[in-house]
Amino acid sequence: MVCGLPGIGSVAWLAVNHLQKELKAELFAEVFSPMFSPKVWLTEDGVVKLMKGEFYFWKNKGGGTDLLLFSANEQPYSPEGQYELADVVLDLGQKFEVRRVVTMGGMATDKFTEQPKVYVGGTDVALVKEIEQYGAVKLAGGAITGTNGLIFGLAKPRKIPAICLLAETPGYLSLDANAAKAALELSCKLFGISMDLHALEKQAKENSEAVQRAKDLSRGAYQHETKKGGDRELPYVS
Amino acid sequence: MVCGLPGIGSVAWLAVNHLQKELKAELFAEVFSPMFSPKVWLTEDGVVKLMKGEFYFWKNKGGGTDLLLFSANEQPYSPEGQYELADVVLDLGQKFEVRRVVTMGGMATDKFTEQPKVYVGGTDVALVKEIEQYGAVKLAGGAITGTNGLIFGLAKPRKIPAICLLAETPGYLSLDANAAKAALELSCKLFGISMDLHALEKQAKENSEAVQRAKDLSRGAYQHETKKGGDRELPYVS
Amino acid sequence: MVCGLPGIGSVAWLAVNHLQKELKAELFAEVFSPMFSPKVWLTEDGVVKLMKGEFYFWKNKGGGTDLLLFSANEQPYSPEGQYELADVVLDLGQKFEVRRVVTMGGMATDKFTEQPKVYVGGTDVALVKEIEQYGAVKLAGGAITGTNGLIFGLAKPRKIPAICLLAETPGYLSLDANAAKAALELSCKLFGISMDLHALEKQAKENSEAVQRAKDLSRGAYQHETKKGGDRELPYVS
Amino acid sequence: MVCGLPGIGSVAWLAVNHLQKELKAELFAEVFSPMFSPKVWLTEDGVVKLMKGEFYFWKNKGGGTDLLLFSANEQPYSPEGQYELADVVLDLGQKFEVRRVVTMGGMATDKFTEQPKVYVGGTDVALVKEIEQYGAVKLAGGAITGTNGLIFGLAKPRKIPAICLLAETPGYLSLDANAAKAALELSCKLFGISMDLHALEKQAKENSEAVQRAKDLSRGAYQHETKKGGDRELPYVS
């Protein structure tokens, strides 16, 4: 099961969204709730859409792992709502007897990088070590706030092995496709599935070029300060 | 069923209030709840009134559509309360087997217009197209916040066809009778009922004259800026 | 039943407190609840006291009306908590089959007066008229916020006749014994009981002298502005 | 039963933490709840930890009083959550038929002292007097906010004798081992257990030296003002 709600850089949301589209996973359940904002959206056709969470199912025709996906168009606005939604997601996960839960997020580093690191936390040491083999860096301390963190954490007392992948993102990008791609590549290795990441790569390249142009413009006037030892620091994460 | 809670320009509230008075619809149910503000009102006679929602019923003696009306003297103050009230309204609507739910609201445009457009969103494409025939403009995107939006949106998973009509209102009028009249005219066409709109027209005329006087006063000192392409923009809506 | 929670000038709280002491009414029930602040108090003996509501009973040995009293050391901090407490109070009142509920409060007028008016609102016109005969002034419009208002208002759908008495208070006094005395005198007439108001009178006299001294000090430097027609205005009430 | 949640100077948390480690008390129950912050922590091994409360049990092999300990990594963020957690703790205490509940806290005095006084409040006068014999000072008035105060206060209607110990702490120390030691010494006398306080003493000594260095630096430039009669004042307590 892969879960990704909007957060810093929309990393998790972009990753799960890409996964759903590429796999053509099917929507099979929706969550409406007062834990979401009191508003509705309209499509281009003038048709109403509620704030909601969505569950998708992908039948792996190759015989490997099937996948459940969960996403939502926002995180619940109240702390209680975030706990409640995390429980709803894990309840459904347990009904489907998911073997592993992967949540994702962005780790704001305040600097752009072409090759974002992906940090990993897990419900036990063995899991963390397994993901380190795929290239992730152990998240040795710090806090993860929000629903992506709670789904991950609340899996532990339920005895569901869970992993949280946090891709480096500068924090000033609202949609960081580069970070989403990095988190997604790791997830795919983990589930043993291959995936066309072309769409994310294209969007990531555009991000990169835009950041470069912005840097060129500001050179001379603004010397970008890189924090020393930034890799070891654990900044705000969502 | 027509629902209108206070919001921008009090458009929906004015419209439902007018409808109730003209049709002489009868009060048959009240909603008291902690989701409203912790206060009470007094009438001129010194008699207490609670914050509440009110349901009215109108028996169409001409044999056409009967009408349920819902209004309240405020929107619930908490997000959860707004969801809760929307569900209370729709529960009662379903008991009466309403065939259509119409909610209304104002769309703040920051400019006064004598002939406000009425935008429409619906629970499906066919409904939107039907209302477009009566002169409404499709609301192609954007968000509707608050209880008027939630009653509309939550009708969808209940399979009740629902429409939201948003009349242009400058945003600085607390009671925009002109916008209410525009929304109400459309509703009447939709339900096939005719209605004396004289009281709203009178109030609208007074509004219009007051705005004109204010413009005359400020001319020279203040050049009113009209936003280009304002019709396509979707500003804050409630 | 007489109810008085802390509010502007602590009018209601002072009045019910005096009533309880003079009548030697007995504590028979307490309300502890998360709707109160998360703190405790200590007495001079170092013994803990919880935030709470208290119900007192007075057996009228003269054969007239018995009295239930309710007070609390604060109003619930959340809107929902205020509704909840009002319902708890009325539930218990109904168990005791109280015939009338009187709540009190202060009406902030921003000026000190030796003979504060007492305004009255009621659950029906006849009640208001009855209290006007005792010297109260009809509260012809306006809002009453907080728990004192809600106990009064929520009595109406329960079909319990209820009265709210609001004594004028300058708003800058935290304990206005003069206003409390005015509200209490009216209540006593209403219930046909006589009462020694000496303690409140003494405290009121001290208030009055302190206000006079403050005025003497500021004369010349500060011309107190009296609002014209202030009696007809309905300022913030709690 | 000894309870200590984080608060001013982390006095209670430090004391219970030391108690648990020195006694090697065993973790036997955890409380997860939406009343805690919506976030998770990671260990140095990258393993997730939830926000939670923890219950420890110590079997007194000497045949004296066994001990239940309770701590948590934060106080619930909402007032309702603080009441809820206090009830959860007392429910479990009652199941184990605890004979006494001791909660602790810091009393911010705005000045550093090598020998912090420990103030005591209790559920009855006899208890307070008993603890005064061990050197505590009666807390004659004032309020105690937060969960440490509520566990103490809510024990009273449950008829569980309870004590709250508040050690003086300057308020500017985030971890005041000196104050924790003072509160803990008193608790140990109360339960008739002896304890190695070496670790707290070492940390306290470091605190003391750091404060002395800061004072030396600021002498001349900054004359520390001591509040007269500070012992009788009851400042903010948590």
mmCIF file of C-alpha atoms in Angstrom, chain D residues 94-183:
data_model
loop_
_atom_site.group_PDB
_atom_site.id
_atom_site.type_symbol
_atom_site.label_atom_id
_atom_site.label_comp_id
_atom_site.label_asym_id
_atom_site.label_seq_id
_atom_site.Cartn_x
_atom_site.Cartn_y
_atom_site.Cartn_z
ATOM 1 C CA GLN D 94 -7.848 2.639 40.032
ATOM 2 C CA LYS D 95 -7.601 -0.745 38.318
ATOM 3 C CA PHE D 96 -4.314 -1.234 40.140
ATOM 4 C CA GLU D 97 -5.921 0.078 43.336
ATOM 5 C CA VAL D 98 -3.207 2.663 43.872
ATOM 6 C CA ARG D 99 -3.344 4.091 47.367
ATOM 7 C CA ARG D 100 -1.836 7.455 46.557
ATOM 8 C CA VAL D 101 -1.252 9.560 43.477
ATOM 9 C CA VAL D 102 1.706 11.938 43.385
ATOM 10 C CA THR D 103 2.041 14.435 40.547
ATOM 11 C CA MET D 104 4.838 16.953 40.217
ATOM 12 C CA GLY D 105 5.613 20.179 38.494
ATOM 13 C CA GLY D 106 7.757 23.271 38.493
ATOM 14 C CA MET D 107 6.879 26.616 40.014
ATOM 15 C CA ALA D 108 8.459 29.399 38.012
ATOM 16 C CA THR D 109 10.092 31.907 40.388
ATOM 17 C CA ASP D 110 12.259 33.796 37.916
ATOM 18 C CA LYS D 111 15.358 33.289 40.071
ATOM 19 C CA PHE D 112 17.854 30.465 40.459
ATOM 20 C CA THR D 113 18.255 28.807 43.833
ATOM 21 C CA GLU D 114 20.575 25.979 44.876
ATOM 22 C CA GLN D 115 18.036 24.695 47.389
ATOM 23 C CA PRO D 116 14.647 24.935 45.711
ATOM 24 C CA LYS D 117 11.660 24.799 47.996
ATOM 25 C CA VAL D 118 9.023 22.208 47.215
ATOM 26 C CA TYR D 119 5.421 23.337 47.560
ATOM 27 C CA VAL D 120 2.651 20.870 48.260
ATOM 28 C CA GLY D 121 -1.080 20.724 47.606
ATOM 29 C CA GLY D 122 -3.281 17.786 48.478
ATOM 30 C CA THR D 123 -6.757 16.346 48.230
ATOM 31 C CA ASP D 124 -7.263 16.874 51.974
ATOM 32 C CA VAL D 125 -5.739 18.799 54.869
ATOM 33 C CA ALA D 126 -4.236 15.751 56.626
ATOM 34 C CA LEU D 127 -2.236 14.798 53.523
ATOM 35 C CA VAL D 128 -0.847 18.302 53.159
ATOM 36 C CA LYS D 129 0.214 18.300 56.802
ATOM 37 C CA GLU D 130 1.906 14.910 56.428
ATOM 38 C CA ILE D 131 4.010 16.145 53.500
ATOM 39 C CA GLU D 132 4.844 19.358 55.349
ATOM 40 C CA GLN D 133 6.605 17.154 57.911
ATOM 41 C CA TYR D 134 8.974 16.001 55.160
ATOM 42 C CA GLY D 135 9.951 19.603 54.472
ATOM 43 C CA ALA D 136 7.414 20.700 51.859
ATOM 44 C CA VAL D 137 5.778 24.132 52.051
ATOM 45 C CA LYS D 138 1.990 24.337 51.908
ATOM 46 C CA LEU D 139 0.717 25.856 48.639
ATOM 47 C CA ALA D 140 -1.822 28.250 50.166
ATOM 48 C CA GLY D 141 -3.775 29.347 47.107
ATOM 49 C CA GLY D 142 -3.111 29.796 43.388
ATOM 50 C CA ALA D 143 -3.819 27.690 40.345
ATOM 51 C CA ILE D 144 -2.044 24.712 38.767
ATOM 52 C CA THR D 145 -2.565 24.458 35.032
ATOM 53 C CA GLY D 146 -2.169 21.485 32.747
ATOM 54 C CA THR D 147 -2.335 17.735 32.957
ATOM 55 C CA ASN D 148 -0.161 17.377 36.082
ATOM 56 C CA GLY D 149 -2.704 19.555 37.892
ATOM 57 C CA LEU D 150 -5.712 17.718 36.456
ATOM 58 C CA ILE D 151 -4.496 14.229 37.398
ATOM 59 C CA PHE D 152 -4.049 15.596 40.919
ATOM 60 C CA GLY D 153 -7.427 17.376 41.002
ATOM 61 C CA LEU D 154 -9.544 14.707 39.340
ATOM 62 C CA ALA D 155 -8.278 12.183 41.905
ATOM 63 C CA LYS D 156 -10.382 13.984 44.503
ATOM 64 C CA PRO D 157 -13.913 13.121 43.245
ATOM 65 C CA ARG D 158 -12.598 9.554 42.755
ATOM 66 C CA LYS D 159 -11.622 9.485 46.456
ATOM 67 C CA ILE D 160 -7.970 8.713 45.692
ATOM 68 C CA PRO D 161 -5.654 10.595 48.066
ATOM 69 C CA ALA D 162 -3.418 12.738 45.833
ATOM 70 C CA ILE D 163 -0.519 15.113 46.256
ATOM 71 C CA CYS D 164 1.000 17.661 43.915
ATOM 72 C CA LEU D 165 4.644 18.629 44.500
ATOM 73 C CA LEU D 166 5.873 21.814 42.845
ATOM 74 C CA ALA D 167 9.587 22.517 42.983
ATOM 75 C CA GLU D 168 10.898 26.042 42.533
ATOM 76 C CA THR D 169 12.526 26.501 39.145
ATOM 77 C CA PRO D 170 13.780 29.721 37.567
ATOM 78 C CA GLY D 171 11.592 29.219 34.495
ATOM 79 C CA TYR D 172 14.411 29.855 32.008
ATOM 80 C CA LEU D 173 15.904 26.346 32.365
ATOM 81 C CA SER D 174 14.369 23.840 29.988
ATOM 82 C CA LEU D 175 15.620 20.852 31.993
ATOM 83 C CA ASP D 176 15.975 21.743 35.693
ATOM 84 C CA ALA D 177 17.584 18.685 37.292
ATOM 85 C CA ASN D 178 18.012 20.548 40.569
ATOM 86 C CA ALA D 179 14.275 21.091 40.933
ATOM 87 C CA ALA D 180 13.541 17.535 39.801
ATOM 88 C CA LYS D 181 15.918 16.236 42.474
ATOM 89 C CA ALA D 182 14.179 18.273 45.167
ATOM 90 C CA ALA D 183 10.737 16.977 44.143
#
